[in-house]
Structures are given as C-alpha cells and as structure tokens.
PDB file of C-alpha atoms in Angstrom:
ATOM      1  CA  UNK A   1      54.708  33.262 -75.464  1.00  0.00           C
ATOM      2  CA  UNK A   2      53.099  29.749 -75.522  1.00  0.00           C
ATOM      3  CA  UNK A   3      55.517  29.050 -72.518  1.00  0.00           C
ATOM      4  CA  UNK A   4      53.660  32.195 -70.759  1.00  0.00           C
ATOM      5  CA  UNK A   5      50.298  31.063 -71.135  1.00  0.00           C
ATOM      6  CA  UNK A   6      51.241  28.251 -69.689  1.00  0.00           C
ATOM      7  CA  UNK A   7      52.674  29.319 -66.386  1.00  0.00           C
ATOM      8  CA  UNK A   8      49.295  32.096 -66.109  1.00  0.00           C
ATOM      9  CA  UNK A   9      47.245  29.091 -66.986  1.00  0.00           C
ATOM     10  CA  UNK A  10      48.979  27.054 -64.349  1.00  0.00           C
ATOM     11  CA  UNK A  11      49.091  29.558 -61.609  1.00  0.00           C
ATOM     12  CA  UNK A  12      45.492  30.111 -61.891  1.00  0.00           C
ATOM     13  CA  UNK A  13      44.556  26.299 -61.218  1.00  0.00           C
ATOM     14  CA  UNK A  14      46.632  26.664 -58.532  1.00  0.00           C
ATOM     15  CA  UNK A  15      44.967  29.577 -57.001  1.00  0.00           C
ATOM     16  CA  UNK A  16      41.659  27.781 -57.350  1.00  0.00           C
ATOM     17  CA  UNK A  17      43.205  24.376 -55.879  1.00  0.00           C
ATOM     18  CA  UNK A  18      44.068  26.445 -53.012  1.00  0.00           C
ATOM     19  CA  UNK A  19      40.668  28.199 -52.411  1.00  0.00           C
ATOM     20  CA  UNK A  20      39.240  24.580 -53.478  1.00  0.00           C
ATOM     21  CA  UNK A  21      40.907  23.444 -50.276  1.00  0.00           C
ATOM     22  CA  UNK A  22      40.387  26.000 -48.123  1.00  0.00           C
ATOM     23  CA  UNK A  23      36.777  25.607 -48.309  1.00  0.00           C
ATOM     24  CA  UNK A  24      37.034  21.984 -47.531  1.00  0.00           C
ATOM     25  CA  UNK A  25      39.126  22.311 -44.341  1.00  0.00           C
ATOM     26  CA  UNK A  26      36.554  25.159 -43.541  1.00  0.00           C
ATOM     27  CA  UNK A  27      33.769  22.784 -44.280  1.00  0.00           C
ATOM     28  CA  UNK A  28      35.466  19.704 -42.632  1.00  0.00           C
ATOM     29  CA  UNK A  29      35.747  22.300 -39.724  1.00  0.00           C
ATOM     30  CA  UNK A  30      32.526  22.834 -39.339  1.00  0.00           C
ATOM     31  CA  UNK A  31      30.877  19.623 -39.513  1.00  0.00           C
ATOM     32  CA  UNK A  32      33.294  18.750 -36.602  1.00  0.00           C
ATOM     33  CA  UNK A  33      31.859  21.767 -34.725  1.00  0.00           C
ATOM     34  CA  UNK A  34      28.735  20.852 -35.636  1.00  0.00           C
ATOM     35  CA  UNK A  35      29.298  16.632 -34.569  1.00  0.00           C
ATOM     36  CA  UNK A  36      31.110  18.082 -31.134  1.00  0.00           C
ATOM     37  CA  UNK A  37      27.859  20.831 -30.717  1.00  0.00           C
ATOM     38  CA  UNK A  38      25.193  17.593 -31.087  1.00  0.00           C
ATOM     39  CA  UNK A  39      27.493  15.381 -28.870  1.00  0.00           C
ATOM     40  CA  UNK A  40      27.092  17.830 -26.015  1.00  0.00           C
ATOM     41  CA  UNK A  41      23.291  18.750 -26.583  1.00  0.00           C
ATOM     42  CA  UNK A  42      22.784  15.207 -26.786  1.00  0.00           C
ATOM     43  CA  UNK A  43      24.900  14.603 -22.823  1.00  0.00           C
ATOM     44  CA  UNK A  44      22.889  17.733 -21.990  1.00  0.00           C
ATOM     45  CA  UNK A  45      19.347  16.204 -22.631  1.00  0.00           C
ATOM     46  CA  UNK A  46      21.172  12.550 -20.827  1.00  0.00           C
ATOM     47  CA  UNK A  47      21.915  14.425 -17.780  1.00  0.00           C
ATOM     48  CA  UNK A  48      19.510  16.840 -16.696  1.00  0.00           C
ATOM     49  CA  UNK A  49      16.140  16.501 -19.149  1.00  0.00           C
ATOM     50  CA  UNK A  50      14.196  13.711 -20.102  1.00  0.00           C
ATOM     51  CA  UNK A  51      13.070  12.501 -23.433  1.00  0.00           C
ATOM     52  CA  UNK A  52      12.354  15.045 -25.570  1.00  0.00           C
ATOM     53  CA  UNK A  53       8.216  14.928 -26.359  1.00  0.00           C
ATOM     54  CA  UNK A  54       6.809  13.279 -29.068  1.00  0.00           C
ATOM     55  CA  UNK A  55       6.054  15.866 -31.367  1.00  0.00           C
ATOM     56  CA  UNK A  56       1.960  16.881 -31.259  1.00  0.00           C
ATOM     57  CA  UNK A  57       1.523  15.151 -28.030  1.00  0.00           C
ATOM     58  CA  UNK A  58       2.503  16.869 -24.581  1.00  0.00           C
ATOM     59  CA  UNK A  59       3.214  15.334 -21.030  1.00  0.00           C
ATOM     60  CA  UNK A  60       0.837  13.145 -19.516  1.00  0.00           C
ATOM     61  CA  UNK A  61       0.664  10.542 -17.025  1.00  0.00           C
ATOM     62  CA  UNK A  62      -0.461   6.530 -17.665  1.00  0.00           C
ATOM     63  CA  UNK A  63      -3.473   6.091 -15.875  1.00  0.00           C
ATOM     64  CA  UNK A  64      -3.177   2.004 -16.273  1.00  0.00           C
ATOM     65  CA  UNK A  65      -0.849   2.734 -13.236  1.00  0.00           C
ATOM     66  CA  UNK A  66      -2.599   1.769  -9.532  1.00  0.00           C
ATOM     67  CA  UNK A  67      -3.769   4.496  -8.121  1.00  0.00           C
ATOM     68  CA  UNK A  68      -4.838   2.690  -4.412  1.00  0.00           C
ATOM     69  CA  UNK A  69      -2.002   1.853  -2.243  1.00  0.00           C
ATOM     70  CA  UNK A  70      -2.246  -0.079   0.730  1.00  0.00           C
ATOM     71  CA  UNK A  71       0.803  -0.119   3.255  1.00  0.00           C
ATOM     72  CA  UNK A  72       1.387  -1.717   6.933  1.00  0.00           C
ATOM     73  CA  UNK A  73       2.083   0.674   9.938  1.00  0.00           C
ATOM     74  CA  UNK A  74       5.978   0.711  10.186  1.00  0.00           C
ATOM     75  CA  UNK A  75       6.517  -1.051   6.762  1.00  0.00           C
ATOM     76  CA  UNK A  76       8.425   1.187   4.173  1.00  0.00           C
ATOM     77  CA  UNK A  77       5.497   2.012   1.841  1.00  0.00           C
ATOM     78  CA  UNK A  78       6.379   3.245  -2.110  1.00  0.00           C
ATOM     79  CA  UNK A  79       3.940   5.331  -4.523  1.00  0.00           C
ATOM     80  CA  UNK A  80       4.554   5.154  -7.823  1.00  0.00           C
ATOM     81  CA  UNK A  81       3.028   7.369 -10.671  1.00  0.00           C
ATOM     82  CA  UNK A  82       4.026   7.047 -15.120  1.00  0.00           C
ATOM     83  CA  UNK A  83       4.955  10.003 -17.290  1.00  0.00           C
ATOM     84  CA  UNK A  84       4.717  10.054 -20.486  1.00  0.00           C
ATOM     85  CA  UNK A  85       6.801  12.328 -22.683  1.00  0.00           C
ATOM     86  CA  UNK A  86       7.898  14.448 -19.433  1.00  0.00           C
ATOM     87  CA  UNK A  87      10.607  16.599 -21.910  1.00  0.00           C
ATOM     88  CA  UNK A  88      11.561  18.937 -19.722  1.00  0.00           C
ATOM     89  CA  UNK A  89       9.024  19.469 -17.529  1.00  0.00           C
ATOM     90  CA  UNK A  90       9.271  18.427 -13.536  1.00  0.00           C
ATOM     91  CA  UNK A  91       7.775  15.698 -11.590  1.00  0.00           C
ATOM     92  CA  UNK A  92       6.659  16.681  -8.076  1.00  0.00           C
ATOM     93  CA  UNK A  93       4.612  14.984  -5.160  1.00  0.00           C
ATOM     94  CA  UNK A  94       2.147  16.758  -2.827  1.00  0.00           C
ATOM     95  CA  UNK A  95       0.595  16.175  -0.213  1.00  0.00           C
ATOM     96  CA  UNK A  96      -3.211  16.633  -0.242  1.00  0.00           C
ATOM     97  CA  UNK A  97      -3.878  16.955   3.774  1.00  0.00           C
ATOM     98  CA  UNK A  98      -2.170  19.866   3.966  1.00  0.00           C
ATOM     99  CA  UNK A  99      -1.073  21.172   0.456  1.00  0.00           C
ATOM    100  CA  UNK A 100       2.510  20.184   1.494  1.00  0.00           C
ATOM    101  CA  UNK A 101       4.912  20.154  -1.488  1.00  0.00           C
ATOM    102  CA  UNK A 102       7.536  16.850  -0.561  1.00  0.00           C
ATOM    103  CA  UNK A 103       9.648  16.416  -3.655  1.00  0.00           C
ATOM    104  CA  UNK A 104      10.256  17.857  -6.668  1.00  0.00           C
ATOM    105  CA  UNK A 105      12.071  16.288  -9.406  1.00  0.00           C
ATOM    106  CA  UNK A 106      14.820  13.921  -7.374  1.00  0.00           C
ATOM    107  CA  UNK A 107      14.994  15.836  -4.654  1.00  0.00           C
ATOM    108  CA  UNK A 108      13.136  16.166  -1.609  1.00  0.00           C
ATOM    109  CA  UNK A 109      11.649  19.357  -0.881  1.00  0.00           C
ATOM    110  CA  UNK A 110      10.149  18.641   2.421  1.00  0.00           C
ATOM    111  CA  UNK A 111      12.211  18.377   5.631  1.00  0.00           C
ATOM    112  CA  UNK A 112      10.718  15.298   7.265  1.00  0.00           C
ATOM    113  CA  UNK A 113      13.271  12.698   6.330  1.00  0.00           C
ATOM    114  CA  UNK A 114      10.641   9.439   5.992  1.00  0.00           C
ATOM    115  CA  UNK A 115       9.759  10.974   2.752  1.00  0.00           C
ATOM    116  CA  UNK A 116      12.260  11.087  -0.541  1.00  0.00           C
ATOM    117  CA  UNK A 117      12.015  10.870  -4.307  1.00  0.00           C
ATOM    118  CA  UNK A 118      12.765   8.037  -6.293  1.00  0.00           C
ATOM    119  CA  UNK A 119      13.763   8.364  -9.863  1.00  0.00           C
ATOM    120  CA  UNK A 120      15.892   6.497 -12.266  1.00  0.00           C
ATOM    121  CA  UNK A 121      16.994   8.324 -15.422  1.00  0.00           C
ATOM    122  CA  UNK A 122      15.379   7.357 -18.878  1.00  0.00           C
ATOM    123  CA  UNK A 123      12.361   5.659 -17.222  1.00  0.00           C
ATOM    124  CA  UNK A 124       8.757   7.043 -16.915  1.00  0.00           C
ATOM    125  CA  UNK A 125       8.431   6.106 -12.892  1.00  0.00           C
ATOM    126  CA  UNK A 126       8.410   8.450 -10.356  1.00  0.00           C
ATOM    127  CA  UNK A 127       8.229   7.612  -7.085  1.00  0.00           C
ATOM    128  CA  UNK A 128       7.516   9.036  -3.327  1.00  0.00           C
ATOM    129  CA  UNK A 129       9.023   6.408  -0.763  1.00  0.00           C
ATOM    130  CA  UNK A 130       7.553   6.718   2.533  1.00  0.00           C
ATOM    131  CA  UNK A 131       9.857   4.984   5.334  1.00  0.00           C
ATOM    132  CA  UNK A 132       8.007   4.248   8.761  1.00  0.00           C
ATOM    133  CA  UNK A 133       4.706   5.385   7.580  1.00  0.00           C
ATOM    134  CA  UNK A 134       1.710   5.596  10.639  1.00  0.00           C
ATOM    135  CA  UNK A 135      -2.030   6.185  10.061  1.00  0.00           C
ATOM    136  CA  UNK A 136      -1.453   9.557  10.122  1.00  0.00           C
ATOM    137  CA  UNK A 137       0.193   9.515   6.564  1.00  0.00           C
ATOM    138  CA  UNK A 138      -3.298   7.417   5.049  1.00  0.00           C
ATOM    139  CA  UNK A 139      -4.962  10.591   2.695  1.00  0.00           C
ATOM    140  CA  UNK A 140      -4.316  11.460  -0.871  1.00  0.00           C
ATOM    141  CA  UNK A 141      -1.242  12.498  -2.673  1.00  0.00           C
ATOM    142  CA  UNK A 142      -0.644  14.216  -5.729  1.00  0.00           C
ATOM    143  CA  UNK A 143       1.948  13.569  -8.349  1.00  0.00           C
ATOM    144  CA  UNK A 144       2.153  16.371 -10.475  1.00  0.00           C
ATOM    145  CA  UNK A 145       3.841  17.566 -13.957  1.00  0.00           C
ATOM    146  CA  UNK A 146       4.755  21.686 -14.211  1.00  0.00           C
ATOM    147  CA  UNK A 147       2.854  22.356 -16.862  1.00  0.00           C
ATOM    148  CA  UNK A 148       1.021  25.588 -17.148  1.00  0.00           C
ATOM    149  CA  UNK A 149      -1.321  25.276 -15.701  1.00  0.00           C
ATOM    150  CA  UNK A 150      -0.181  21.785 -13.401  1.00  0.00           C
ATOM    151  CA  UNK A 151      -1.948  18.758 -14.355  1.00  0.00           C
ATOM    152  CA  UNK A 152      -1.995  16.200 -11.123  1.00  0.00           C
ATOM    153  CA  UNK A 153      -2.553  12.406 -10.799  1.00  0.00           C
ATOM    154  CA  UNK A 154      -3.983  11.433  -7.013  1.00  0.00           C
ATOM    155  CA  UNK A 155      -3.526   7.942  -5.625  1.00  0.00           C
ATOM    156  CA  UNK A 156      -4.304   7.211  -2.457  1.00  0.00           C
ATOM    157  CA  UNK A 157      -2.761   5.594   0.479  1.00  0.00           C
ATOM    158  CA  UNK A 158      -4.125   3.804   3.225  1.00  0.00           C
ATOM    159  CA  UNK A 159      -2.406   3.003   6.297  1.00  0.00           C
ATOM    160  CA  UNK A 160      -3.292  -0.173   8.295  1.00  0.00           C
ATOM    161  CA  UNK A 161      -1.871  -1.749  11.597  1.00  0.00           C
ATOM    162  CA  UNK A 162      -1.917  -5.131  12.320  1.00  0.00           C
ATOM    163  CA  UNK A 163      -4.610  -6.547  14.264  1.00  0.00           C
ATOM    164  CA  UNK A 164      -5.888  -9.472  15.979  1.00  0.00           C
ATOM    165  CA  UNK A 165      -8.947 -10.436  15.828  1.00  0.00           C
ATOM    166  CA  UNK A 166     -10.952 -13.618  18.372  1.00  0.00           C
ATOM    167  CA  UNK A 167     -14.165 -14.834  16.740  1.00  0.00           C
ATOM    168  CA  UNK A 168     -17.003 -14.678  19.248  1.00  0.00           C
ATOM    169  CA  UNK A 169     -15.384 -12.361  21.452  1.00  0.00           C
ATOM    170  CA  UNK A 170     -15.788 -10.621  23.961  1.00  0.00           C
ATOM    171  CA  UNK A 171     -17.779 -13.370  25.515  1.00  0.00           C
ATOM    172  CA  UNK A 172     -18.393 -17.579  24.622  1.00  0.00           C
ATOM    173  CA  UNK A 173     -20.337 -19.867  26.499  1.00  0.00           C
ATOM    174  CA  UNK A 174     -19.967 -23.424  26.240  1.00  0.00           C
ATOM    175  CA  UNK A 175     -21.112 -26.526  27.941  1.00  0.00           C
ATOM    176  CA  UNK A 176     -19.715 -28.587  30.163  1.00  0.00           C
ATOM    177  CA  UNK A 177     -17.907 -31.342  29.041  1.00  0.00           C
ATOM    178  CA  UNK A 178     -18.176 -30.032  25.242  1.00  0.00           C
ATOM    179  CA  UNK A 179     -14.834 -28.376  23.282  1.00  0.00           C
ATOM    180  CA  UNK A 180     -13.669 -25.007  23.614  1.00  0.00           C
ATOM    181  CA  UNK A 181     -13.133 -23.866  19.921  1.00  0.00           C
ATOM    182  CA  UNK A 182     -11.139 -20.689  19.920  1.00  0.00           C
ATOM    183  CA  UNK A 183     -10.019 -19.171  16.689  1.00  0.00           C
ATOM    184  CA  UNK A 184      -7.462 -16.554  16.382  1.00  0.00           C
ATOM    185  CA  UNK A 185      -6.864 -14.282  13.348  1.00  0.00           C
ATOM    186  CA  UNK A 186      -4.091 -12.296  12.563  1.00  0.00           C
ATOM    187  CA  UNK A 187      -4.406  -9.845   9.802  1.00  0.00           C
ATOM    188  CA  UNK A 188      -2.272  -6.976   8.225  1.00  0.00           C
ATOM    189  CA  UNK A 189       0.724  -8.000   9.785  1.00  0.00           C
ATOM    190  CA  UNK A 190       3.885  -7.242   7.761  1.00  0.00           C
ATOM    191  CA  UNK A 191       4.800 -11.089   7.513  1.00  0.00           C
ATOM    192  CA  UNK A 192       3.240 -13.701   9.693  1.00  0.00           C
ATOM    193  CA  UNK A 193       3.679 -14.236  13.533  1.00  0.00           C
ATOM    194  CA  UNK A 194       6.807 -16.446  13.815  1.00  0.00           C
ATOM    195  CA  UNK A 195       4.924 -17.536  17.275  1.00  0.00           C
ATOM    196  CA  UNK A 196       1.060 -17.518  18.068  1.00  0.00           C
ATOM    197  CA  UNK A 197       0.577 -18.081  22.091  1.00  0.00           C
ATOM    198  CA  UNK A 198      -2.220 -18.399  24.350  1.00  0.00           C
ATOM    199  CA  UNK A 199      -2.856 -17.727  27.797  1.00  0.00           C
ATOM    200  CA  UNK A 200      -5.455 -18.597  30.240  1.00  0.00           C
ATOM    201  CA  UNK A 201      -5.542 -15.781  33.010  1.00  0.00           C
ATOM    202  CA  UNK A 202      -2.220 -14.426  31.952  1.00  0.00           C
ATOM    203  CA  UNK A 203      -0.865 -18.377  32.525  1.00  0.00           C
ATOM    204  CA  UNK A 204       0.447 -19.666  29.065  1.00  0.00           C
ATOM    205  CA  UNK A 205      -1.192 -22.988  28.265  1.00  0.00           C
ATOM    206  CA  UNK A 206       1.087 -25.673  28.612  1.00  0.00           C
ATOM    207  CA  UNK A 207      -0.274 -28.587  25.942  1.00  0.00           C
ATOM    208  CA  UNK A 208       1.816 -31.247  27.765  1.00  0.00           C
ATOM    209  CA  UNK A 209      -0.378 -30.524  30.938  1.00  0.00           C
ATOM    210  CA  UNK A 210      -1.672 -33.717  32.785  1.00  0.00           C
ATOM    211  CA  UNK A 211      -5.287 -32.605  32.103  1.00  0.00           C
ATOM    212  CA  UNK A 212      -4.733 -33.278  28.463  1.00  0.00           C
ATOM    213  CA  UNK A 213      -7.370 -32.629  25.179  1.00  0.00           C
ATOM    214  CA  UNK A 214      -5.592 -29.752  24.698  1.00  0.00           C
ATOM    215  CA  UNK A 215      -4.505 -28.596  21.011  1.00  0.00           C
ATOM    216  CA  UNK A 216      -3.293 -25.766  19.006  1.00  0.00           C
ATOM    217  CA  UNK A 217      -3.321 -25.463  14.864  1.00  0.00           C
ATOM    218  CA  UNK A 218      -1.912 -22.725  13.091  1.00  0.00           C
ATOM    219  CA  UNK A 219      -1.868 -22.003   9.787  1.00  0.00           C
ATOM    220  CA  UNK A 220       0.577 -18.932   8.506  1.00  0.00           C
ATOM    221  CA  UNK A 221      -0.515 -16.587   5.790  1.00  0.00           C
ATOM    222  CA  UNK A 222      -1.623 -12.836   4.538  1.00  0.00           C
ATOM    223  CA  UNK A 223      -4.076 -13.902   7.079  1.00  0.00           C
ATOM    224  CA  UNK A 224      -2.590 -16.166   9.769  1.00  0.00           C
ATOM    225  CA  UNK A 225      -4.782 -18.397  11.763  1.00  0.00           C
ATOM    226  CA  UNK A 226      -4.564 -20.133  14.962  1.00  0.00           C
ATOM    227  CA  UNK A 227      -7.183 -22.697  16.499  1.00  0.00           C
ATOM    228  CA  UNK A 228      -6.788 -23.723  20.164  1.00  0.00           C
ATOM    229  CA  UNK A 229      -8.990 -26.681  21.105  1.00  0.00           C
ATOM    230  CA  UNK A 230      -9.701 -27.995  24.716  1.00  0.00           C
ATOM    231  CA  UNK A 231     -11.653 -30.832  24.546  1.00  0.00           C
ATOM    232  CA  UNK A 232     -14.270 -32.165  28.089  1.00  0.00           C
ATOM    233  CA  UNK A 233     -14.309 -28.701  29.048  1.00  0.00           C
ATOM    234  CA  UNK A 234     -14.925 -28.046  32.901  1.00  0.00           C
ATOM    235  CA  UNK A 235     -15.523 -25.068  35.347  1.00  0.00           C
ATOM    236  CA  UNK A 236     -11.862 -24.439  35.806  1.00  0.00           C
ATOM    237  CA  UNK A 237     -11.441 -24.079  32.027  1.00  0.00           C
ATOM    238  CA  UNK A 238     -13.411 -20.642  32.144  1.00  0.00           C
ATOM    239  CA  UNK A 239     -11.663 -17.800  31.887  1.00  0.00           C
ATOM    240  CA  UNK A 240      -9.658 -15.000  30.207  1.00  0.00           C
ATOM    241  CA  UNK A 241      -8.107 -16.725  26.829  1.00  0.00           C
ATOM    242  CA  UNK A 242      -5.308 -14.272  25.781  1.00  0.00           C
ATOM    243  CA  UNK A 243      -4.023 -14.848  21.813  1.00  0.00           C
ATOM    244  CA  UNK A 244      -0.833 -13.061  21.981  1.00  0.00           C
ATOM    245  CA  UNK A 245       1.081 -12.984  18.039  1.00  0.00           C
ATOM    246  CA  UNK A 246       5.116 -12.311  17.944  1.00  0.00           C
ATOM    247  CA  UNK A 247       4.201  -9.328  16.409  1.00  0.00           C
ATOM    248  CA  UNK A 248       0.907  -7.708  16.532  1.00  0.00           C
ATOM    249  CA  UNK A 249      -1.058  -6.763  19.312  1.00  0.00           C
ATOM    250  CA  UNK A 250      -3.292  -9.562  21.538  1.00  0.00           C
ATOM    251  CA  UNK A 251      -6.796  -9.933  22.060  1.00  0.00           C
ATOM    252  CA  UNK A 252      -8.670 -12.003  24.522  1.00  0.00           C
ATOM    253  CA  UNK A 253     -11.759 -13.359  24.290  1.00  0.00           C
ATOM    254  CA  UNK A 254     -13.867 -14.812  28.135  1.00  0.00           C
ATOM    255  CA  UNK A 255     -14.972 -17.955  27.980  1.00  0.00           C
ATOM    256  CA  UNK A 256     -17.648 -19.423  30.457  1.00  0.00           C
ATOM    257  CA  UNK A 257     -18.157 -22.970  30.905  1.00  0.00           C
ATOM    258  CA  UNK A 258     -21.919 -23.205  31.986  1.00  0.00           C
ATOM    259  CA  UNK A 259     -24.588 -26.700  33.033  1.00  0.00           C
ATOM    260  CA  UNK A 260     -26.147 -28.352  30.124  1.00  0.00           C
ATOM    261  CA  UNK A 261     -29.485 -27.348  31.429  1.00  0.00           C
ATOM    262  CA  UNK A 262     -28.979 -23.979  30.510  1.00  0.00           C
ATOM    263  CA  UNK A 263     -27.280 -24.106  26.762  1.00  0.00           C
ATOM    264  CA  UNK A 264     -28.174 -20.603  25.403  1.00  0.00           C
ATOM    265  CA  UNK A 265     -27.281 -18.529  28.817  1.00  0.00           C
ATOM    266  CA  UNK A 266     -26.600 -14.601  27.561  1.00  0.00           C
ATOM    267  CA  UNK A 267     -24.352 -12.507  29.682  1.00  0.00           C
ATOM    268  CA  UNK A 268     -25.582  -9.446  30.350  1.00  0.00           C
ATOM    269  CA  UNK A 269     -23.929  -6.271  31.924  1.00  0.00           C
ATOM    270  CA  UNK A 270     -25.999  -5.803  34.751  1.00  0.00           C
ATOM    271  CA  UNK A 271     -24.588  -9.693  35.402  1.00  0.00           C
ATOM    272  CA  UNK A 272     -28.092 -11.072  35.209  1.00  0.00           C
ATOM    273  CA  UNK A 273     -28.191 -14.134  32.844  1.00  0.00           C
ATOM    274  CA  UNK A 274     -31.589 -15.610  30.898  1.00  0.00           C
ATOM    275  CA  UNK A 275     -32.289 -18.368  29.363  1.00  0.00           C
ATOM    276  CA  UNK A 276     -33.575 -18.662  25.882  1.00  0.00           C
ATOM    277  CA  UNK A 277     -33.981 -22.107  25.350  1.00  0.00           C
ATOM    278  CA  UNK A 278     -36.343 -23.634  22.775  1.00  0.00           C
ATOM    279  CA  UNK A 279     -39.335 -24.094  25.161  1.00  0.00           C
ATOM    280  CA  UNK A 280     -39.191 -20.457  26.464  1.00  0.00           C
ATOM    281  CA  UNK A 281     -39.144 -19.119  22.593  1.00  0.00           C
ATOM    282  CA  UNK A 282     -42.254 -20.840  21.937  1.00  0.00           C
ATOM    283  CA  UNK A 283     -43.861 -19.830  24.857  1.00  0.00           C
ATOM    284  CA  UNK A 284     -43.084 -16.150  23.738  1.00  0.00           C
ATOM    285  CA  UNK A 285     -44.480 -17.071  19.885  1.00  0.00           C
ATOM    286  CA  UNK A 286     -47.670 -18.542  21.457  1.00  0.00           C
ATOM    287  CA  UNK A 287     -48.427 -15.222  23.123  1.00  0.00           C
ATOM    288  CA  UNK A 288     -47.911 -13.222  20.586  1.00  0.00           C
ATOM    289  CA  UNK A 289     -49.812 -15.184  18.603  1.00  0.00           C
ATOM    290  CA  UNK A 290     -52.793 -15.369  20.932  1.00  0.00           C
ATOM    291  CA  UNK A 291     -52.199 -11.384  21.143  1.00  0.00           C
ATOM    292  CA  UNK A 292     -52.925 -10.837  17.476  1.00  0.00           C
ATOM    293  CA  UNK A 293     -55.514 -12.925  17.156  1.00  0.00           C
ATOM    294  CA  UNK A 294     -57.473 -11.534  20.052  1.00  0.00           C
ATOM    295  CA  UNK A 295     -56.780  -7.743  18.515  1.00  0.00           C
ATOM    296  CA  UNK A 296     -58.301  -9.289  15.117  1.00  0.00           C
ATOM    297  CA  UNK A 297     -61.310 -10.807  16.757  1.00  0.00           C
ATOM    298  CA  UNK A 298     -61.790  -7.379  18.739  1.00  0.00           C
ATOM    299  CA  UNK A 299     -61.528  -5.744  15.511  1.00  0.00           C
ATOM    300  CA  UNK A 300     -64.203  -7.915  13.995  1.00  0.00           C
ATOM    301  CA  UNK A 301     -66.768  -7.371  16.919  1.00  0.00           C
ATOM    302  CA  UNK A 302     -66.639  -3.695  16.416  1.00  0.00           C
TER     303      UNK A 302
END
C-alpha cells in the first residue's frame, strides 16, 4: 500500500516537473521573441528614423547655427541647418523666391541637378548643397521640420562675383615727372589671382623696359592687392592702365600726365578742364565773403 503511495506520490512530482518545464521553455521562448522583436525595432529606428524625441520636448532646430551664408559665383556653396530631437519627423529645404520645395529628407525633390541633400545618419545636420551657384540663387531658403503645422528656419544666401576694383578710377591726374601710384584690388575671388597683369593701351608693361622706374607689388589674400609704380612720369606714360587678374574680371583706370602749373586739373565730360588751384579758391571765398557782408550791411540800412 505504502509502495502505492509512493509511485502516486512520485508520478505527481513528475507531472508538475513536466508542466514546471514547459513553462520555462515557453518563457525562455518568449523572451527570445521578445530580444529578436527589440533587435529589429531597434535596426528599424537605425535605418529609416532618427532618434527617438526626448520625452516632453518636441523637434526643434538650434538657432546657435549661422543663419547668413555668403558664397562665390561658381564656387560649390553648402547650407547647413541643426535638428534637435527630429524622431520621425522629415527635414526639407525650400526655396523662398518661388515657394519651390528642393529636398526632402535625403532626397532631392527638385529636378535642377545643382541642388541635393546632404545628410549623414545619427547627426543633427542637414544640409542643401548648391553646386555652381550664380546671383540668381542669392534669396532666402527655408529648412523645415513636418510638423503640424511646419515650423521653418530661414538663412540666407548671398551670391557674390569676383570683382576688381582700381582706386581713383575712372580718371587720375598726375604731374609730370611725379609717380604714377596705381592700386589694384581684387576681392571675392574664390582663391587669389595666381597672376595680376597690367597693360598700358592693351600693351602689357614690360618692367625690364629701357625707360626703367617701373615696379609692381602684390600682395595675395581674401583681398589681393597689386601696386604698380612708375616713377618720373612723362606725357607718353598717359593712358589706359588695364589690371587684368588670372581669374576675375579687369578694370582700367585713365591716367593723364598733366604740367605742374596746373596740379588740380578736373576732367570734365564736355572735355573742358579748370583749374582749382589754391589762389583761384580764395578768390572764390573772398567773394563770397564780400557778398554776405554787403547783404548784411544792406540789411542794416533798411
């Protein structure tokens, strides 16, 4: 009987050992569901969403970033906005000028191919690269998050071409036998001119000339300039001067070499020239001295 007991008693732990263990394989079973279930949400959110938001705060963009972009005509030109806590919301780009919408997310929406999206996963940067850019493209543009409604960040972009620039142009008059200073600036170029040159009536000065006194100094920069320096100038030294950069656009400047007797002649465009010299000043301060004076003595009299 005892020997029965036994064996029912036995059996029974058995039976429980077995359902003990078949809940534990189904557990075990679904933790590894579970593990496999985050592993794939978690490649999910890595491939196509962003960081998930911080919880109480919503997307927004960090307005530390520059919002005034300067770029050279030609020069590959990049606009760059910060989101914060994106989730898995969109970043796109628009163009103010003409409500154009140019990229959304990584890809570029609009079919003009000097504009495409830059974005590198798990950063906050988003940005619109503009290749060959004119003047055309200076205006505002919008980087916005797809909220509801949109919230938008402008920056603005302005477009500049490199010029060259002659102080005193368009006209200098010098004396005879003083030194032609000529200064040449070069600004917004997209590196400086590997060659400055200069011309006199489409001739290129030759600094080894017999006449001599003739020098050039140029100093390279964000702002590149060159000084050309004739010393004893004469007649023949008027002209044209032509500053021609390697790569920016010339400017000329017309120098007249004029008689010591008249040091302050002013070109005019009927071709008349006067002279202002010191004497002829004071004579026109005398008069209209005297002219006051005789309108306050009139005054008095009355």
């Amino acid at each position: 009987m005892n020997a029965i007991k036994r064996f029912v008693h036995y059996k029974v732990l058995g039976r429980r050992a077995m359902s003990t263990f078949g809940f534990v394989k189904v557990l075990v079973t679904i933790i590894v569901c579970f593990v496999a279930s985050a592993s794939s949400l978690r490649n999910f959110r890595t491939d196509f969403l962003e960081e998930w938001p911080t919880p109480g705060t919503g997307p927004h963009f960090d307005t530390a970033m520059a919002s005034n972009f300067t770029g050279l005509v030609g020069k590959t030109v990049h606009l760059v906005c910060k989101v914060k806590n994106l989730g898995n919301r969109t970043v796109s780009w628009v163009r103010h000028r003409d409500i154009h919408l140019l990229t959304v997310g990584r890809y570029t929406y609009t079919s003009d191919q000097r504009f495409e999206a830059l974005h590198s996963p798990h950063t906050e940067e988003w940005t619109l690269k503009i290749r060959y850019p004119q003047r055309k493209d200076s205006g505002i543009y919008e980087c916005q998050i797809s909220t509801t409604p949109p919230i938008g960040h402008p920056v603005y972009l302005t477009i500049v071409e490199p010029e060259t620039i002659i102080v005193g142009a368009p006209d200098l008059f010098v004396n005879k036998g003083s030194t032609i200073n000529l200064t040449c600036l070069v600004r917004y170029a997209p590196e400086p001119p590997p060659k400055m040159t200069w011309s006199l009536n489409t001739e290129e000065i030759n600094f080894d000339s017999p006449r001599g006194g003739i020098s050039l100094v140029t100093e390279k920069g964000p702002e590149t300039t060159s000084r050309l320096m004739i010393q004893r100038a004469v007649p023949s030294d008027s002209g044209i001067y032509t500053c021609q950069p390697s790569n920016a656009n010339p400017n000329s400047i017309k120098v007249h070499v004029v008689k010591e007797e008249h040091p302050a002649a002013m070109h005019h465009g009927d071709g008349s020239s006067t002279s202002t010299g010191p004497t002829q000043t004071l004579r026109l301060y005398s008069s209209l001295l005297v002219s006051i004076i005789a309108n306050v003595m009139f005054s008095i009299i009355e």
